[in-house]
XYZ file of N, CA and C in Angstrom:
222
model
N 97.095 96.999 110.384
C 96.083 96.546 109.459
C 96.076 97.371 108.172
N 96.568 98.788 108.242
C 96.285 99.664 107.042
C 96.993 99.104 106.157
N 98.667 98.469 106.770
C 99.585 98.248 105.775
C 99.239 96.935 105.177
N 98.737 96.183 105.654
C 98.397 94.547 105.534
C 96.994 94.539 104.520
N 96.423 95.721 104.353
C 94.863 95.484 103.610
C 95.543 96.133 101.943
N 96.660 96.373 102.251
C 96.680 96.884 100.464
C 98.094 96.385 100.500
N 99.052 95.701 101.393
C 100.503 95.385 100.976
C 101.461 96.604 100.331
N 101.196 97.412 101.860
C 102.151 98.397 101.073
C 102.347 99.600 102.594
N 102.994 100.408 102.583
C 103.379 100.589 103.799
C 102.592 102.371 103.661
N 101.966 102.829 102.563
C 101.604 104.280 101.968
C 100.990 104.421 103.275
N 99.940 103.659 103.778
C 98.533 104.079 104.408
C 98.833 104.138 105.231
N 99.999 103.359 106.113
C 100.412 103.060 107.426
C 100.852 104.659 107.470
N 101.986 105.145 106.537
C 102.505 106.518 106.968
C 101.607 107.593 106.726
N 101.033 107.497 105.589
C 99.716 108.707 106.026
C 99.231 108.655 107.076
N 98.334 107.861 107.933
C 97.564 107.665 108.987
C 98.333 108.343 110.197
N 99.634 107.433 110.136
C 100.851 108.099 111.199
C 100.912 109.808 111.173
N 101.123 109.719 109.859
C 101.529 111.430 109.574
C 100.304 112.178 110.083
N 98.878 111.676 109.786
C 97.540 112.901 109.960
C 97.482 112.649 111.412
N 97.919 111.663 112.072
C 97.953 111.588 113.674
C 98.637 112.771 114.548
N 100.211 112.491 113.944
C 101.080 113.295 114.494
C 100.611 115.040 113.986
N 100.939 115.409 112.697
C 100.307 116.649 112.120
C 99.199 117.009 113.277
N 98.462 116.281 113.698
C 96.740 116.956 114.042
C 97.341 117.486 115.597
N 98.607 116.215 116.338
C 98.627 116.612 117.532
C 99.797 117.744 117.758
N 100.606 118.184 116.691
C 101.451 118.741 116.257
C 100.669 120.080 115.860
N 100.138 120.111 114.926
C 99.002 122.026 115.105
C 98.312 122.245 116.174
N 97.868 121.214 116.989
C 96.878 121.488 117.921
C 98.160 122.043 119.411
N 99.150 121.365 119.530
C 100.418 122.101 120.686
C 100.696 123.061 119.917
N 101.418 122.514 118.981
C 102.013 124.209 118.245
C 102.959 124.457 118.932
N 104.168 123.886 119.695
C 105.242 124.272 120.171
C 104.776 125.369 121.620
N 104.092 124.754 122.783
C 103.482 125.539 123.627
C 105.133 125.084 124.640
N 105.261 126.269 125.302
C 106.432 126.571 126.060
C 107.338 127.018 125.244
N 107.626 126.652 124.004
C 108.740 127.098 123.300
C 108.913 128.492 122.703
N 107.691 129.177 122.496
C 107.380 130.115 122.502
C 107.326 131.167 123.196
N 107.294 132.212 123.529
C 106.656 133.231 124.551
C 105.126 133.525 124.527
N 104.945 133.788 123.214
C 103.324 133.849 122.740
C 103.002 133.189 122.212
N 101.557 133.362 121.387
C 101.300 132.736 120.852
C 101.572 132.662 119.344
N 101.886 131.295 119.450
C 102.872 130.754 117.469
C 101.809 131.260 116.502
N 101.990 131.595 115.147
C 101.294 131.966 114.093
C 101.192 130.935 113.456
N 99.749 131.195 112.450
C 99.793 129.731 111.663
C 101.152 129.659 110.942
N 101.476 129.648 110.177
C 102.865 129.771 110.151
C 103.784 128.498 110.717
N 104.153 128.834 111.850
C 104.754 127.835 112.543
C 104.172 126.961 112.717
N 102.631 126.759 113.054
C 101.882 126.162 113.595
C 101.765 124.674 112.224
N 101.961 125.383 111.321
C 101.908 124.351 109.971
C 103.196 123.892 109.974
N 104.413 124.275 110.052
C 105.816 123.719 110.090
C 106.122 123.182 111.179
N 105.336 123.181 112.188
C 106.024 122.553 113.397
C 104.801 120.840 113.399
N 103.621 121.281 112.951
C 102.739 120.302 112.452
C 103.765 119.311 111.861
N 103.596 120.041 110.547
C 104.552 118.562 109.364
C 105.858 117.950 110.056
N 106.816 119.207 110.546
C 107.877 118.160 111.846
C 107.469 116.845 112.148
N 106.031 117.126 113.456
C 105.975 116.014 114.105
C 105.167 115.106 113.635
N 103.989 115.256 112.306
C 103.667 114.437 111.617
C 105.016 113.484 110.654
N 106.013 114.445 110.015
C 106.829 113.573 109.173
C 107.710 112.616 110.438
N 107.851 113.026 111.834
C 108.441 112.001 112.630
C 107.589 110.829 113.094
N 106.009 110.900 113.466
C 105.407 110.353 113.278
C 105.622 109.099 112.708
N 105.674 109.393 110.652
C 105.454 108.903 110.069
C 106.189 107.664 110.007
N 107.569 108.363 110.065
C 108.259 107.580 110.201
C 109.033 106.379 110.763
N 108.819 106.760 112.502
C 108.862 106.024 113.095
C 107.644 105.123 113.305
N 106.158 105.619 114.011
C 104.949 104.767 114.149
C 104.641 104.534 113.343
N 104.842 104.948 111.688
C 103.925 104.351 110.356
C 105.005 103.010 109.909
N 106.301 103.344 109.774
C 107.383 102.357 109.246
C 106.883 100.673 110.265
N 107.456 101.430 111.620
C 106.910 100.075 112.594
C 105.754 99.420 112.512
N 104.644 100.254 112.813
C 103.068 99.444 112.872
C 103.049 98.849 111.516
N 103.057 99.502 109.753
C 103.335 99.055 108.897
C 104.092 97.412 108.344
N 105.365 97.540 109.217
C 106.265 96.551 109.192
C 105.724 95.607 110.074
N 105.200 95.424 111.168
C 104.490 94.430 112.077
C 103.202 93.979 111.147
N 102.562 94.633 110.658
C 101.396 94.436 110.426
C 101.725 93.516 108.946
N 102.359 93.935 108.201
C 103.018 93.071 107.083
C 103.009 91.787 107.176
N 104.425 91.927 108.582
C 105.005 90.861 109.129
C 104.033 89.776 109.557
N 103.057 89.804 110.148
C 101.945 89.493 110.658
C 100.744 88.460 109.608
N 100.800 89.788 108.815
C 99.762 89.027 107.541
C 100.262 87.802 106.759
N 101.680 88.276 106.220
C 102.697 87.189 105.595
C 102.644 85.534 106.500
N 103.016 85.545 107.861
C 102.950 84.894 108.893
C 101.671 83.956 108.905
N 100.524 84.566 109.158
C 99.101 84.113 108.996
C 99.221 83.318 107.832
N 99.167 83.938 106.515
C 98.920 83.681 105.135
C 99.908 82.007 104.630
N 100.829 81.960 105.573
C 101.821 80.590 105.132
C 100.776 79.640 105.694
């Protein structure tokens, strides 16, 4: 719906990205570590799995949701 209310795919990947980012600082790479990660990592390992996020669940849901509206709209 984000991508379908303005025709454009921006909102779909932000949304994706603050999803992934939020669940991405909040693990913080737990096991991969020995201790505990510093903010630091905790912000670079964030944007990682927010920019994968983005890309994959914002591009797709984005592209369906498009797909969808276009579909309806004929």
């Amino acid at each position: 719906m984000l991508a379908a209310r303005d025709d454009g795919l921006f909102r779909a990947w932000l949304f994706a990205f603050a999803l992934g980012a939020g669940f991405g600082i909040h693990l913080a790479g737990i096991g991969i570590t020995g201790g505990q990660p510093g903010p630091l990592f905790r912000i670079a390992w964030g944007s990682g799995i927010g920019l994968s996020a983005a890309l994959v669940l914002g591009t797709l849901g984005g592209s369906l949701g498009l797909g969808v509206k276009r579909l309806a709209t004929k």
